[in-house]
Amino acid sequence: MNRKLAIAIKDYIIITFGLLLFALGWLVFLIPAEITGGGVSGVGAVLYFATKIPVSVTYLSVNVVLVLVAIKILGANFGVKTIYSILVLSLFFAVFQGIVKEPIVDDMFLSAVLGGMACGIALGIVFSRGGSTGGTDIFAMIVNKYRNISPGRIILYCDVIIIASSYFVFQSPEKLVYGYVSMWVVAYSLDSFLSGANRSAQMFIISKEYEKIANFINNEAIRGVTILDGTGWYTRENTKIIMSVVRKKETSQIFRKIREIDPDAFISMGSVMGVYGKGFDKLKM
């Protein structure tokens, strides 16, 4: 029970940090530069630019309805974290909006990029702990639960219309373009954050010491190993080929051990688009 409580507290602390970063991305970079983005926050920004209604009011009002969908489809636990995220983010919007009235950087492009990066990384932090900032994020996580489609891509499609609506407020193609720049940066940063630690590599290793290398990968790196039979076409000699799929962050450890065991080993490594099965991702189809 104590362990579960500690994990829950840690989750909420990390989610809170992500929400703070998300709010600052909007209130420090995007809104002072009059750049809008996607999601319910984008809707709130458009209404703020048009009517001066605080973003916190629009954000909270819209999400009160949307959270019911999250509770029904994604479960009560997700709903609790979503409600928490909506309330805390609404509080951050209410407290910090207006503190930064002028853009920190004069260049609108930099404002769009920096704001998009902050929001994308923030969403990645919140998503990684099972939370959501509401709005299009809920829809993205519902689809991602059943299909192998990146949340960033789903949000990208959903947010096009929201950003396009800002044209009717500003009548400025330039600001519309910067809105799309920020949207793309959010999607890219989100995907990079979520998949960065899970990127995988497929390794083929040819060595006379294949047993020692295979035992290390299997017993210490805790990764599966398959031994293939091969024939060197030049020498016509039979050889053993180690095939293993590992996380990219684990490759440096394996390389060091291979160099220690057999400096003359031949290694081929390539990135893989997706790995599904025990120890990796679950197949969602």
XYZ file of C-alpha atoms in Angstrom:
285
model
C 0.000 0.000 0.000
C 2.833 2.408 0.903
C 4.585 1.632 -2.380
C 1.418 2.291 -4.383
C 0.897 5.561 -2.518
C 4.479 6.623 -3.210
C 4.071 5.854 -6.926
C 0.793 7.785 -7.040
C 2.344 10.807 -5.303
C 5.298 10.700 -7.690
C 2.923 10.551 -10.669
C 0.988 13.600 -9.518
C 4.152 15.586 -8.784
C 5.484 14.869 -12.281
C 2.100 15.632 -13.862
C 1.977 18.939 -11.971
C 5.420 19.871 -13.279
C 4.302 19.020 -16.819
C 1.176 21.146 -16.431
C 3.225 24.087 -15.172
C 5.556 23.787 -18.163
C 2.542 23.600 -20.501
C 0.983 26.737 -19.010
C 4.271 28.635 -19.216
C 4.688 27.621 -22.843
C 1.396 29.324 -23.610
C 1.591 32.291 -21.268
C 5.262 33.154 -21.738
C 5.795 32.510 -25.458
C 2.596 32.005 -27.468
C -0.073 34.338 -26.069
C 2.205 37.407 -25.631
C 3.213 36.992 -29.287
C -0.472 36.543 -30.294
C 0.198 33.056 -31.620
C -2.464 30.415 -31.184
C -2.207 26.653 -31.115
C -4.372 23.568 -30.979
C -6.532 21.854 -28.412
C -8.894 23.424 -25.931
C -6.065 25.752 -24.942
C -6.017 26.958 -28.546
C -9.772 27.524 -28.446
C -9.297 29.479 -25.235
C -6.529 31.545 -26.825
C -8.637 32.380 -29.890
C -11.554 33.470 -27.686
C -9.171 35.486 -25.503
C -7.784 37.346 -28.513
C -11.332 37.975 -29.795
C -13.232 38.732 -26.565
C -10.624 38.972 -23.759
C -12.300 36.092 -21.913
C -9.529 34.538 -19.789
C -8.127 31.285 -21.162
C -8.743 29.608 -17.806
C -12.509 30.168 -18.063
C -12.846 28.691 -21.559
C -10.464 25.849 -20.782
C -12.300 24.796 -17.634
C -15.781 25.154 -19.135
C -15.089 23.037 -22.222
C -13.235 20.324 -20.331
C -15.970 19.816 -17.753
C -17.923 18.117 -20.528
C -15.024 16.367 -22.227
C -13.750 14.751 -19.027
C -16.891 12.625 -18.830
C -15.815 10.919 -22.055
C -12.395 10.142 -20.599
C -13.895 8.588 -17.479
C -16.213 6.344 -19.485
C -13.753 5.114 -22.123
C -10.333 5.306 -20.495
C -11.308 4.344 -16.969
C -11.863 5.976 -13.625
C -8.161 6.220 -12.833
C -7.540 8.157 -16.015
C -10.548 10.304 -15.196
C -9.174 11.211 -11.766
C -5.852 12.297 -13.241
C -7.622 14.173 -16.013
C -9.840 16.054 -13.575
C -6.762 16.883 -11.503
C -4.895 18.071 -14.596
C -7.774 20.242 -15.782
C -8.216 21.892 -12.387
C -4.499 22.495 -11.859
C -3.923 23.766 -15.402
C -6.941 26.056 -15.123
C -5.427 27.406 -11.893
C -2.051 27.960 -13.577
C -3.739 29.789 -16.476
C -5.704 31.972 -14.051
C -2.695 32.803 -11.855
C -0.017 33.377 -14.483
C -1.957 34.885 -17.394
C -1.101 38.540 -17.733
C 2.202 38.382 -15.881
C 4.082 38.344 -19.195
C 2.414 40.943 -21.421
C 5.136 41.455 -24.003
C 6.941 38.698 -25.937
C 10.185 37.613 -24.281
C 11.789 37.247 -27.713
C 11.128 39.714 -30.514
C 11.114 37.076 -33.252
C 7.658 35.484 -33.697
C 9.187 32.380 -35.232
C 11.318 31.792 -32.139
C 8.289 32.397 -29.950
C 6.349 29.767 -31.903
C 9.200 27.244 -31.720
C 10.011 27.774 -28.046
C 6.362 27.755 -27.032
C 5.704 24.638 -29.116
C 8.691 22.830 -27.631
C 7.630 23.651 -24.084
C 4.052 22.498 -24.715
C 5.103 19.323 -26.560
C 7.540 18.224 -23.867
C 4.954 19.092 -21.216
C 2.331 16.935 -22.919
C 4.844 14.099 -23.120
C 5.484 14.355 -19.387
C 1.759 14.322 -18.603
C 0.977 11.496 -21.047
C 3.820 9.338 -19.711
C 2.145 9.331 -16.303
C -1.313 8.467 -17.611
C -2.696 11.973 -17.439
C -4.218 14.297 -19.985
C -4.655 18.024 -20.403
C -8.102 17.421 -21.852
C -9.569 18.350 -25.223
C -7.930 16.774 -28.266
C -5.481 15.013 -25.942
C -8.331 12.799 -24.734
C -9.220 11.806 -28.281
C -5.567 11.116 -29.113
C -5.127 8.816 -26.131
C -8.372 6.959 -26.896
C -7.214 6.209 -30.444
C -3.691 5.337 -29.273
C -5.161 2.856 -26.813
C -6.493 0.724 -29.670
C -4.333 1.654 -32.659
C -0.620 2.182 -33.226
C -0.992 5.819 -34.252
C 1.197 8.391 -32.574
C -0.632 10.843 -30.284
C 1.252 13.717 -31.900
C -0.110 12.887 -35.349
C -3.703 12.617 -34.095
C -3.452 15.949 -32.300
C -1.894 17.464 -35.414
C -4.944 16.587 -37.507
C -7.445 17.670 -34.865
C -5.832 21.050 -34.324
C -5.738 22.255 -37.936
C -9.272 23.664 -37.797
C -8.737 25.316 -34.410
C -5.691 27.201 -35.617
C -7.342 28.090 -38.915
C -10.113 29.818 -36.957
C -7.580 32.340 -35.645
C -7.475 33.890 -39.117
C -10.947 35.329 -38.534
C -9.627 37.095 -35.430
C -6.311 38.470 -36.693
C -6.927 38.556 -40.463
C -3.208 37.808 -40.702
C -1.793 34.977 -42.833
C 1.534 35.469 -41.054
C 0.124 34.690 -37.613
C -1.805 31.770 -39.062
C 1.445 30.313 -40.377
C 3.157 30.792 -37.019
C 0.247 29.001 -35.379
C 0.860 26.011 -37.634
C 4.575 26.179 -36.872
C 3.855 25.935 -33.157
C 1.430 23.068 -33.797
C 4.043 21.103 -35.744
C 6.682 21.701 -33.071
C 4.269 20.490 -30.358
C 3.556 17.282 -32.304
C 7.237 16.644 -33.037
C 8.352 17.346 -29.461
C 5.596 15.133 -28.064
C 6.487 12.179 -30.279
C 10.204 12.619 -29.611
C 9.638 12.665 -25.863
C 7.333 9.643 -25.799
C 9.385 7.474 -28.160
C 12.867 8.691 -27.251
C 13.423 6.206 -24.443
C 11.708 3.388 -26.355
C 13.543 3.523 -29.661
C 14.900 0.138 -30.558
C 17.772 -1.280 -32.564
C 18.254 -4.633 -34.268
C 21.764 -6.035 -33.897
C 23.500 -8.721 -35.964
C 26.796 -9.844 -34.422
C 29.276 -12.251 -36.003
C 31.967 -13.494 -33.661
C 33.859 -16.665 -32.782
C 33.012 -15.848 -29.160
C 29.309 -15.820 -29.903
C 28.444 -17.888 -26.812
C 30.000 -15.378 -24.386
C 28.380 -12.439 -26.176
C 24.993 -14.165 -26.324
C 25.163 -15.049 -22.636
C 25.941 -11.426 -21.742
C 23.037 -10.053 -23.786
C 20.679 -12.688 -22.427
C 21.722 -12.698 -18.756
C 22.971 -9.164 -18.056
C 21.324 -6.947 -20.671
C 18.184 -9.082 -20.150
C 17.337 -9.209 -23.839
C 16.376 -12.098 -26.062
C 18.941 -13.632 -28.374
C 18.516 -15.749 -31.494
C 21.472 -17.693 -32.942
C 21.374 -18.039 -36.716
C 23.504 -20.301 -38.901
C 25.448 -18.530 -41.607
C 28.143 -19.163 -44.174
C 30.863 -16.711 -45.105
C 30.753 -16.637 -48.889
C 34.393 -15.615 -49.265
C 35.841 -18.159 -46.839
C 33.064 -20.757 -47.279
C 33.234 -21.255 -43.521
C 30.170 -21.869 -41.373
C 29.601 -19.265 -38.675
C 27.101 -18.302 -36.013
C 25.203 -15.019 -36.171
C 23.713 -13.411 -33.065
C 20.480 -11.537 -33.680
C 18.999 -9.424 -30.894
C 16.605 -6.480 -30.616
C 17.405 -4.038 -27.816
C 16.609 -0.510 -26.731
C 18.994 2.028 -28.217
C 19.959 3.234 -24.759
C 21.246 -0.298 -24.054
C 23.522 -0.531 -27.083
C 26.511 1.295 -25.582
C 26.721 -1.243 -22.756
C 26.582 -4.116 -25.257
C 29.220 -2.524 -27.491
C 31.614 -2.138 -24.576
C 31.203 -5.786 -23.606
C 31.653 -7.000 -27.182
C 34.867 -4.999 -27.483
C 36.051 -6.597 -24.257
C 35.191 -10.151 -25.403
C 36.094 -9.959 -29.081
C 37.492 -6.693 -30.526
C 37.361 -8.253 -34.021
C 33.614 -8.970 -33.914
C 31.565 -7.807 -36.894
C 28.452 -5.871 -35.875
C 25.579 -4.548 -37.925
C 22.988 -2.366 -36.197
C 19.931 -0.653 -37.599
C 16.964 1.270 -36.236
C 13.608 -0.465 -36.312
C 10.236 1.224 -36.745
C 8.457 -0.861 -34.122
C 9.050 -3.875 -31.896
C 6.111 -5.780 -30.467
C 6.179 -8.649 -28.029
C 7.535 -9.544 -24.617
C 9.777 -6.823 -23.236
C 8.667 -4.267 -25.830
C 5.359 -2.750 -26.948
C 2.014 -4.486 -26.979
C 0.391 -5.034 -30.348
C -2.670 -2.772 -30.715
C -4.715 -3.756 -33.719
